[in-house]
XYZ file of C-alpha atoms in Angstrom:
580
model
C 4.874 -22.781 14.872
C 6.976 -25.982 13.804
C 5.205 -29.373 13.682
C 8.241 -31.538 15.137
C 8.803 -35.024 14.407
C 8.008 -37.950 16.590
C 10.345 -38.936 19.201
C 12.296 -42.158 18.678
C 10.415 -44.740 20.404
C 11.562 -48.268 20.821
C 8.951 -50.840 21.281
C 10.902 -53.991 21.219
C 10.433 -54.947 24.984
C 8.791 -57.666 27.157
C 6.623 -57.262 29.922
C 7.434 -59.050 33.250
C 5.330 -59.164 36.422
C 7.214 -58.157 39.645
C 6.795 -62.052 40.719
C 8.911 -63.082 37.684
C 12.126 -64.330 38.651
C 15.426 -62.372 38.135
C 16.785 -65.577 36.143
C 13.719 -65.229 33.611
C 14.808 -61.353 33.078
C 18.514 -62.303 32.713
C 17.599 -64.820 30.010
C 15.560 -62.231 28.056
C 18.366 -59.529 28.327
C 20.937 -62.043 27.211
C 19.167 -62.538 24.073
C 18.892 -58.901 23.261
C 15.486 -57.871 24.318
C 14.538 -54.874 26.869
C 12.518 -55.933 29.739
C 9.721 -53.805 31.427
C 8.136 -54.247 34.986
C 5.876 -52.129 37.070
C 6.330 -52.312 40.353
C 4.740 -50.092 43.436
C 3.395 -47.687 41.104
C 6.681 -47.017 39.168
C 8.179 -47.930 35.899
C 11.117 -50.016 35.475
C 12.851 -50.646 31.992
C 15.832 -52.690 31.536
C 18.135 -52.973 28.370
C 20.672 -55.607 27.560
C 23.386 -53.103 28.833
C 21.751 -53.674 32.384
C 22.423 -57.511 32.328
C 25.045 -57.148 34.865
C 22.487 -56.417 37.457
C 20.775 -59.719 37.192
C 23.996 -62.009 36.855
C 24.127 -62.848 40.582
C 20.326 -61.523 41.331
C 18.150 -64.221 43.051
C 14.479 -64.551 43.630
C 11.851 -62.280 42.174
C 11.929 -58.924 40.278
C 10.035 -57.494 43.256
C 12.930 -58.237 45.624
C 15.588 -56.689 43.115
C 13.514 -53.637 42.772
C 12.467 -52.822 46.488
C 14.109 -49.763 47.623
C 16.228 -49.326 44.340
C 14.860 -45.975 43.270
C 17.849 -45.331 41.063
C 16.463 -48.087 38.792
C 13.122 -45.958 38.395
C 12.620 -44.955 34.775
C 10.850 -41.644 34.131
C 7.398 -42.094 32.311
C 5.696 -39.736 29.791
C 2.035 -40.304 29.975
C 0.001 -38.934 26.759
C -1.210 -40.127 23.452
C 0.785 -40.642 20.330
C 2.568 -39.513 18.302
C 5.134 -38.310 21.247
C 6.855 -34.811 20.349
C 9.138 -32.684 21.858
C 7.148 -30.591 24.508
C 7.061 -29.416 28.126
C 7.357 -32.922 29.381
C 11.209 -32.595 28.522
C 11.472 -30.163 31.217
C 9.950 -32.429 34.025
C 12.637 -35.224 33.295
C 15.256 -35.620 36.386
C 18.323 -33.565 35.908
C 20.425 -36.758 36.597
C 18.524 -38.964 34.017
C 20.361 -42.027 33.454
C 17.554 -44.554 33.105
C 15.436 -44.980 29.935
C 12.273 -43.003 29.571
C 9.036 -44.923 29.196
C 5.936 -44.004 27.220
C 2.676 -44.694 28.255
C -0.836 -43.702 27.192
C -3.902 -42.505 29.057
C -5.086 -46.172 29.859
C -1.808 -47.133 31.176
C -0.574 -49.180 28.526
C 3.108 -49.174 28.072
C 4.030 -48.307 24.408
C 7.639 -48.401 24.435
C 10.879 -46.260 25.815
C 13.710 -44.277 24.550
C 17.400 -44.167 25.647
C 18.556 -40.672 27.148
C 21.466 -40.688 24.533
C 18.951 -41.145 21.723
C 16.705 -38.414 23.436
C 19.562 -35.873 23.233
C 20.424 -36.846 19.663
C 16.986 -36.267 18.608
C 16.741 -32.907 20.385
C 19.975 -31.760 18.816
C 18.436 -32.776 15.355
C 15.256 -30.774 16.015
C 17.504 -27.707 17.089
C 19.625 -27.830 14.078
C 16.460 -28.407 11.959
C 14.793 -25.229 13.554
C 17.750 -23.164 13.101
C 17.689 -24.161 9.056
C 14.229 -23.271 8.912
C 14.854 -19.967 10.867
C 17.935 -19.123 8.708
C 16.231 -19.793 5.562
C 13.285 -17.760 6.221
C 15.358 -14.855 7.539
C 17.339 -15.073 4.136
C 14.265 -15.419 2.036
C 12.356 -12.242 3.126
C 13.435 -9.080 1.669
C 13.460 -7.212 5.012
C 16.303 -6.706 7.485
C 15.806 -9.338 10.145
C 17.701 -8.931 13.485
C 17.388 -10.862 16.544
C 18.945 -9.867 19.934
C 19.271 -11.931 23.129
C 18.098 -10.387 26.442
C 21.458 -8.671 26.829
C 21.288 -7.065 23.421
C 23.727 -9.270 21.786
C 22.980 -10.010 17.986
C 22.296 -13.483 17.242
C 20.854 -12.860 13.847
C 21.690 -10.648 10.939
C 20.435 -11.561 7.676
C 21.909 -10.297 4.408
C 19.057 -7.754 3.841
C 20.657 -6.166 6.776
C 23.937 -6.236 5.838
C 22.838 -4.283 2.599
C 20.759 -1.933 4.190
C 23.379 -0.945 7.070
C 26.767 -1.977 5.301
C 27.545 -3.988 8.412
C 28.821 -7.382 7.496
C 27.535 -10.270 9.410
C 30.880 -11.049 11.121
C 31.371 -7.732 12.445
C 27.925 -7.573 14.451
C 26.606 -11.145 15.296
C 27.778 -11.887 19.004
C 28.239 -8.194 19.681
C 25.932 -5.805 21.599
C 23.873 -4.090 19.044
C 24.629 -0.569 20.754
C 28.228 -1.049 19.478
C 26.941 0.284 16.079
C 23.829 2.197 16.593
C 22.838 5.240 18.684
C 20.998 3.634 21.917
C 18.250 6.342 21.452
C 17.418 4.759 17.874
C 17.428 1.158 18.865
C 13.845 0.069 18.666
C 14.629 -3.781 19.316
C 16.279 -2.871 22.601
C 13.097 -0.517 23.689
C 10.888 -3.676 23.172
C 13.242 -5.653 25.467
C 12.387 -3.106 28.175
C 8.879 -2.383 27.445
C 7.714 -6.034 26.258
C 5.293 -4.679 23.622
C 5.189 -5.238 19.941
C 5.621 -2.339 17.015
C 3.881 -2.766 13.945
C 4.351 -0.883 10.525
C 6.063 2.089 12.212
C 8.413 4.454 10.458
C 12.010 4.560 11.801
C 15.085 6.393 11.299
C 17.935 4.019 12.785
C 20.815 6.282 11.450
C 21.340 9.270 9.149
C 20.164 8.581 5.440
C 18.363 5.269 6.270
C 14.555 5.036 6.736
C 12.794 1.933 7.634
C 9.271 0.695 8.253
C 9.990 -1.336 11.236
C 7.724 -4.493 12.828
C 9.217 -5.583 16.173
C 8.293 -8.059 18.871
C 9.884 -9.329 22.096
C 10.447 -13.185 22.138
C 9.090 -14.693 25.336
C 9.707 -18.201 26.618
C 6.945 -20.630 27.325
C 6.838 -18.947 30.746
C 6.181 -15.616 29.440
C 9.601 -14.151 30.204
C 11.043 -12.057 27.689
C 14.594 -13.812 26.421
C 15.250 -11.579 23.327
C 13.773 -9.516 20.526
C 13.111 -9.638 16.866
C 12.883 -7.069 14.283
C 11.939 -6.742 10.598
C 12.782 -3.705 8.646
C 11.780 -2.645 5.206
C 14.079 -0.385 3.576
C 11.964 2.699 2.554
C 14.837 5.217 1.948
C 13.948 5.192 -1.630
C 10.416 6.337 -0.978
C 11.295 8.898 1.332
C 13.836 10.283 -1.066
C 11.267 10.145 -4.126
C 8.988 12.196 -1.932
C 11.763 14.647 -1.274
C 12.501 14.883 -5.068
C 8.893 15.234 -6.122
C 8.844 18.175 -3.428
C 11.618 19.989 -4.833
C 11.515 22.965 -7.369
C 12.837 21.324 -10.505
C 10.146 18.366 -10.294
C 7.679 21.120 -10.170
C 9.001 22.908 -13.053
C 9.510 19.448 -14.999
C 5.828 18.627 -14.360
C 4.528 22.111 -15.750
C 6.685 21.523 -19.043
C 5.542 18.103 -19.322
C 1.826 18.932 -18.898
C 2.157 21.527 -21.813
C 3.966 19.074 -24.159
C 2.077 15.953 -23.529
C -1.731 16.123 -21.872
C -1.342 12.486 -20.469
C 1.458 13.439 -18.187
C -1.512 15.004 -16.387
C -2.523 11.515 -15.168
C 0.117 11.341 -12.760
C 2.055 8.115 -12.071
C 4.300 5.509 -13.718
C 2.544 2.370 -12.594
C 1.927 -0.361 -14.791
C -1.691 -0.230 -14.494
C -1.957 3.480 -15.242
C 0.661 3.003 -18.129
C -1.758 0.506 -19.806
C -4.610 3.078 -19.563
C -2.429 5.652 -20.799
C -1.071 3.548 -23.722
C -4.985 2.875 -24.901
C -6.067 6.392 -24.352
C -3.475 7.680 -26.799
C -4.725 5.367 -29.324
C -8.058 6.470 -28.736
C -7.448 9.959 -28.864
C -6.418 9.759 -32.489
C -10.006 8.633 -33.634
C -13.460 10.329 -33.072
C -15.079 6.813 -31.910
C -17.119 6.769 -28.920
C -15.470 5.633 -25.641
C -16.659 3.924 -22.263
C -14.536 4.723 -19.056
C -15.124 2.331 -16.440
C -13.901 2.237 -12.654
C -14.851 2.909 -9.107
C -16.087 6.540 -8.270
C -12.895 8.865 -7.989
C -10.603 6.754 -10.192
C -10.243 9.863 -12.297
C -12.550 8.983 -15.413
C -13.598 12.761 -15.902
C -9.757 13.645 -15.946
C -9.011 10.976 -18.326
C -11.989 12.045 -20.747
C -10.530 15.453 -20.647
C -6.982 14.581 -21.297
C -8.257 12.381 -24.266
C -9.968 15.597 -25.578
C -6.860 17.615 -25.227
C -4.709 15.345 -26.985
C -7.306 14.814 -29.955
C -7.630 16.790 -33.169
C -10.950 18.284 -31.238
C -8.566 19.921 -28.367
C -9.675 23.431 -29.944
C -13.227 22.584 -29.447
C -15.493 22.514 -26.283
C -15.135 19.985 -23.534
C -18.584 19.375 -21.765
C -20.037 17.331 -19.235
C -23.445 16.038 -18.298
C -24.106 14.115 -15.279
C -26.941 11.674 -16.198
C -27.800 10.888 -12.416
C -27.956 14.432 -11.129
C -31.276 15.819 -12.857
C -34.830 14.613 -13.400
C -35.451 13.054 -16.716
C -37.300 15.818 -18.248
C -34.584 18.345 -17.427
C -31.787 15.909 -18.433
C -33.614 15.642 -21.868
C -33.345 19.300 -22.330
C -29.764 19.565 -21.249
C -28.767 17.031 -23.811
C -31.128 17.751 -26.641
C -32.111 21.361 -25.989
C -35.651 22.790 -26.134
C -37.728 24.679 -28.427
C -41.116 26.589 -28.812
C -41.768 27.075 -24.953
C -41.761 23.553 -23.801
C -41.647 24.590 -20.231
C -42.624 28.171 -20.170
C -45.061 28.735 -23.019
C -43.035 31.500 -24.386
C -41.306 31.314 -27.794
C -37.908 30.414 -26.791
C -35.313 28.071 -27.740
C -32.002 26.820 -26.262
C -29.134 24.167 -27.514
C -28.455 21.125 -25.647
C -24.978 19.822 -24.898
C -25.047 17.628 -27.955
C -25.176 20.735 -30.039
C -22.919 23.031 -28.286
C -20.328 20.282 -27.815
C -20.026 19.745 -31.600
C -16.445 19.451 -32.753
C -15.616 18.812 -29.335
C -16.156 16.394 -26.664
C -18.931 15.602 -24.416
C -18.524 13.323 -21.542
C -21.750 11.684 -20.042
C -20.925 10.652 -16.557
C -23.028 7.980 -14.803
C -24.326 7.063 -18.142
C -26.010 3.865 -16.666
C -28.644 6.201 -14.923
C -29.672 7.510 -18.215
C -33.486 6.828 -18.318
C -34.619 4.483 -21.148
C -36.505 6.858 -23.165
C -33.384 8.981 -23.645
C -31.146 6.175 -24.302
C -33.011 5.561 -27.395
C -32.578 9.255 -28.462
C -29.135 9.190 -27.588
C -28.655 5.990 -29.840
C -30.046 7.813 -32.620
C -28.055 11.098 -32.119
C -24.787 8.607 -32.316
C -25.852 6.665 -35.298
C -27.496 9.349 -37.421
C -25.371 12.322 -36.226
C -28.650 14.453 -35.549
C -31.077 15.363 -32.819
C -34.218 16.986 -32.289
C -34.820 19.413 -29.680
C -37.548 18.963 -27.049
C -40.811 20.629 -28.358
C -39.086 21.020 -31.942
C -39.289 19.209 -35.067
C -36.328 20.164 -37.472
C -33.272 17.522 -37.288
C -30.184 19.426 -36.513
C -26.629 17.985 -37.297
C -24.319 17.553 -34.326
C -20.752 16.218 -34.296
C -19.687 15.777 -30.814
C -17.427 12.959 -29.605
C -19.096 10.861 -27.178
C -17.396 9.492 -23.894
C -19.430 7.499 -21.446
C -18.330 7.032 -17.732
C -19.678 4.563 -15.358
C -18.539 2.799 -12.116
C -21.052 -0.052 -12.721
C -20.877 -2.917 -15.048
C -22.623 -1.718 -17.983
C -22.190 -5.327 -20.041
C -24.317 -6.894 -17.137
C -26.950 -4.086 -17.108
C -27.467 -4.772 -20.853
C -27.683 -8.358 -20.413
C -30.080 -7.909 -17.462
C -32.200 -5.380 -19.573
C -31.592 -2.732 -17.463
C -29.480 -0.843 -20.217
C -30.234 -0.725 -24.012
C -27.897 -3.418 -25.549
C -27.473 -1.560 -28.811
C -26.389 1.742 -27.015
C -23.970 -0.195 -24.973
C -22.197 -1.686 -27.797
C -22.369 1.820 -29.859
C -20.729 3.652 -26.893
C -18.215 0.681 -25.983
C -16.332 0.409 -29.222
C -13.322 0.829 -26.856
C -13.448 0.513 -23.146
C -10.853 1.486 -20.837
C -11.052 0.337 -17.124
C -9.370 2.788 -14.578
C -7.529 0.959 -11.776
C -8.518 1.978 -8.066
C -5.876 3.868 -6.396
C -5.210 0.882 -4.015
C -4.036 -1.109 -6.960
C -1.433 1.711 -8.234
C -0.043 2.872 -4.797
C 3.333 3.417 -6.496
C 1.645 6.581 -7.950
C 0.487 7.832 -4.729
C 3.354 10.036 -4.014
C 3.521 11.670 -7.297
C -0.429 12.364 -7.431
C 0.127 13.896 -3.848
C 2.763 16.254 -5.068
C 0.629 17.395 -8.014
C -2.201 17.900 -5.894
C -0.033 19.677 -3.185
C 1.308 22.208 -5.858
C -2.371 22.681 -7.163
C -3.656 23.732 -3.775
C -0.372 25.722 -2.712
C -1.111 27.706 -5.544
C -4.943 28.173 -4.731
C -4.559 29.195 -1.260
C -1.178 31.200 -2.207
C 1.059 29.244 0.331
C 4.636 27.759 -0.378
C 4.574 24.046 -1.365
C 5.133 22.363 1.895
C 7.512 19.547 2.925
C 6.069 16.301 3.549
C 7.186 14.206 6.908
C 8.267 10.570 5.937
C 5.630 9.316 8.416
C 2.804 10.935 6.164
C 4.265 9.419 3.000
C 4.066 6.143 4.828
C 0.449 6.670 5.844
C -0.471 7.374 2.472
C 1.141 4.250 1.133
C -0.472 2.040 3.782
C -4.021 3.469 3.248
C -6.532 1.823 1.017
C -8.130 4.976 -0.448
C -11.959 3.760 -0.636
C -12.365 7.261 -2.192
C -9.463 7.098 -4.631
C -8.262 10.209 -6.325
C -11.200 12.141 -5.084
C -10.226 11.240 -1.551
C -6.638 12.112 -2.150
C -7.386 15.430 -3.419
C -9.660 16.273 -0.343
C -7.224 15.063 1.900
C -4.362 16.967 0.248
C -6.236 20.240 0.469
C -6.951 19.619 4.101
C -3.167 19.298 4.578
C -2.294 22.346 2.690
C -4.828 24.328 4.419
C -3.902 23.177 8.061
C -0.212 23.168 7.432
C 2.340 25.401 9.452
C 5.792 26.147 9.100
C 5.647 24.611 5.550
C 5.452 21.296 6.414
C 2.785 18.505 6.597
C 2.955 16.167 9.577
C 1.055 13.109 10.716
C -1.253 14.976 12.955
C -2.599 16.866 10.054
C -4.376 13.685 8.698
C -7.732 12.593 9.169
C -7.960 10.040 11.999
C -8.401 7.042 9.332
C -5.137 7.812 7.903
C -3.364 8.585 11.220
C -4.233 5.034 12.213
C -2.402 3.719 9.142
C 1.052 4.924 10.411
C 1.328 5.221 14.229
C 4.293 7.334 15.189
C 7.243 5.544 16.466
C 6.711 3.944 19.796
C 9.384 5.400 22.306
C 9.545 8.264 24.684
C 6.908 10.947 24.671
C 8.182 14.152 22.646
C 7.910 15.857 25.767
C 10.154 13.455 27.558
C 13.260 13.877 25.273
C 15.502 16.782 25.945
C 18.699 18.052 24.647
C 19.308 20.637 27.145
C 19.227 24.466 26.545
C 23.033 24.282 25.657
C 22.285 22.028 22.593
C 19.689 24.540 20.786
C 20.819 26.010 17.646
C 22.470 29.474 18.251
C 22.865 32.381 15.818
C 26.827 32.334 16.169
C 27.508 28.637 15.566
C 29.386 27.444 12.810
C 27.951 25.385 9.805
C 29.700 22.264 11.430
C 28.189 22.786 14.851
C 24.824 23.508 13.476
C 24.902 20.172 11.244
C 26.091 18.097 14.370
C 23.322 19.369 16.634
C 20.596 18.691 13.785
C 21.929 15.156 13.508
C 21.657 14.698 17.334
C 18.043 15.995 17.844
C 17.157 13.658 14.761
C 18.818 10.761 16.385
C 17.090 11.474 19.827
C 13.806 11.816 17.961
C 14.080 8.870 15.895
C 13.779 10.968 12.709
C 10.731 12.970 13.777
C 11.305 16.467 12.215
C 8.498 18.167 14.196
C 9.790 17.016 17.326
C 13.505 17.603 16.412
C 12.739 21.141 15.483
C 11.087 21.873 18.884
C 13.948 20.535 20.833
C 16.374 22.724 18.445
C 14.193 25.728 19.344
C 13.428 26.253 15.698
C 10.358 25.944 13.308
C 10.080 22.957 11.077
C 10.299 25.207 8.063
C 13.659 26.478 9.223
C 14.909 22.629 10.133
C 13.886 21.579 6.761
C 15.788 24.452 5.155
C 19.024 23.623 7.013
C 18.795 20.197 6.491
C 18.674 20.362 2.857
C 21.739 22.993 3.172
C 23.769 20.544 4.839
C 22.666 17.558 2.959
C 21.128 15.683 5.976
C 18.572 13.090 5.079
């Protein structure tokens, strides 16, 4: 992970052969030079501090070095730059001699004194600690690191904020002193040796987090500690609960009557920009072009613009330009007269007539055949149409809104859509963002659809497990709002005990939010004496509910089963006692 600095290597040395005289070596050392000699396959490096070895020595270096293994210098063989690595572990435990560095060709490149090596390693340690500490304080997640025994060695400022535990009260102490053992994911990974990714966790009452945790392994693969990063999502869970409340439903209904744009749902900046433009558009009768991926709510926005306009008392009609053959589409838009199909004297007004005084949405307008593009342009410019098979010009005054998931400007430039029609209908163009770019609106939209389908299927509005809300937030929603509506309808149909749990979601969404790793639900037990009983006091009930939630890491479905009650009953009691 880190690109460590090169080891400090001193290349100021002289090479002598084993046959050189000891006096020659002594002279070099006296002048402040280091001396290197290779003898019997071993490396010997002497510094001026070794001068006393040569004061009384006579003869050759070979004679002095023979049998003197204590003078051997350990050699590190490799290619520069030399950096801290596994070779450090191979150094002798009683290292006192300089460390010699050689390349693969056997050339001696330099040496490093043991003291210099220690100081360099100390600097690297301090630098690594500084990088890690800065990283831990830069991220907004709560970062916790523990050693193999569970003692906390890192507790950043975000962790202090989320859990309200100052660093001085937890660092150096076992983490189990501050949290229930069953809720400690970071300790569980020490035992199981596996990582956890993007998982909902409830470490203590009233705190909800999205956790990523991994064991820390040494070079040999042994677990030496654990690291966890926890994103505080308590606000998301509480928002979900607030939107589920009856008061939120009432406020939404009132807002929808007072302001049609409240039906768009959401408070994100991207949808806010759409609404601001659409409100101005609603005050005029000019044509509008709505663009965006399939399922982003173009038809809904068209209807909202209609409801907010002076034409709201008139009809709102839609035509899908890609759903009918050209002949049928022409009669649907412009009507027919004189038996164009049946040979009988019949007539029928088209949508351009019947939508007069109101709004006509032309969905998938990019699929409008070329010959009908010409007729539509005429209708927009002249405010008249001629029925298929007829001759008289009939005045029409609908407000035209076009919708497409394609780039109409590009199609016009390529000659695949009439440019003058494009300019006529795109006086104002509004691009709707995909749902993946407005994820902060998903919870509100989900609650809107929940109420809609609960009313349709005559079921109470169900409560939503935090894991479900997280799965929705993590998913990219390729089908946008259409897919969200379909998933919501599925959940309402399949829900039991007035609760929506992760297992009710389609498989693609379940993958986005795995349940918290730990004991399987069937392995968790409270014991028969810990279930809720009719004659309990409210304090006893609240205590047992909190115990069950702690043992199941906040999984309400499993907690309800342990307590011997339905999920609906558990939710009601949690609200009663203010348990989150």
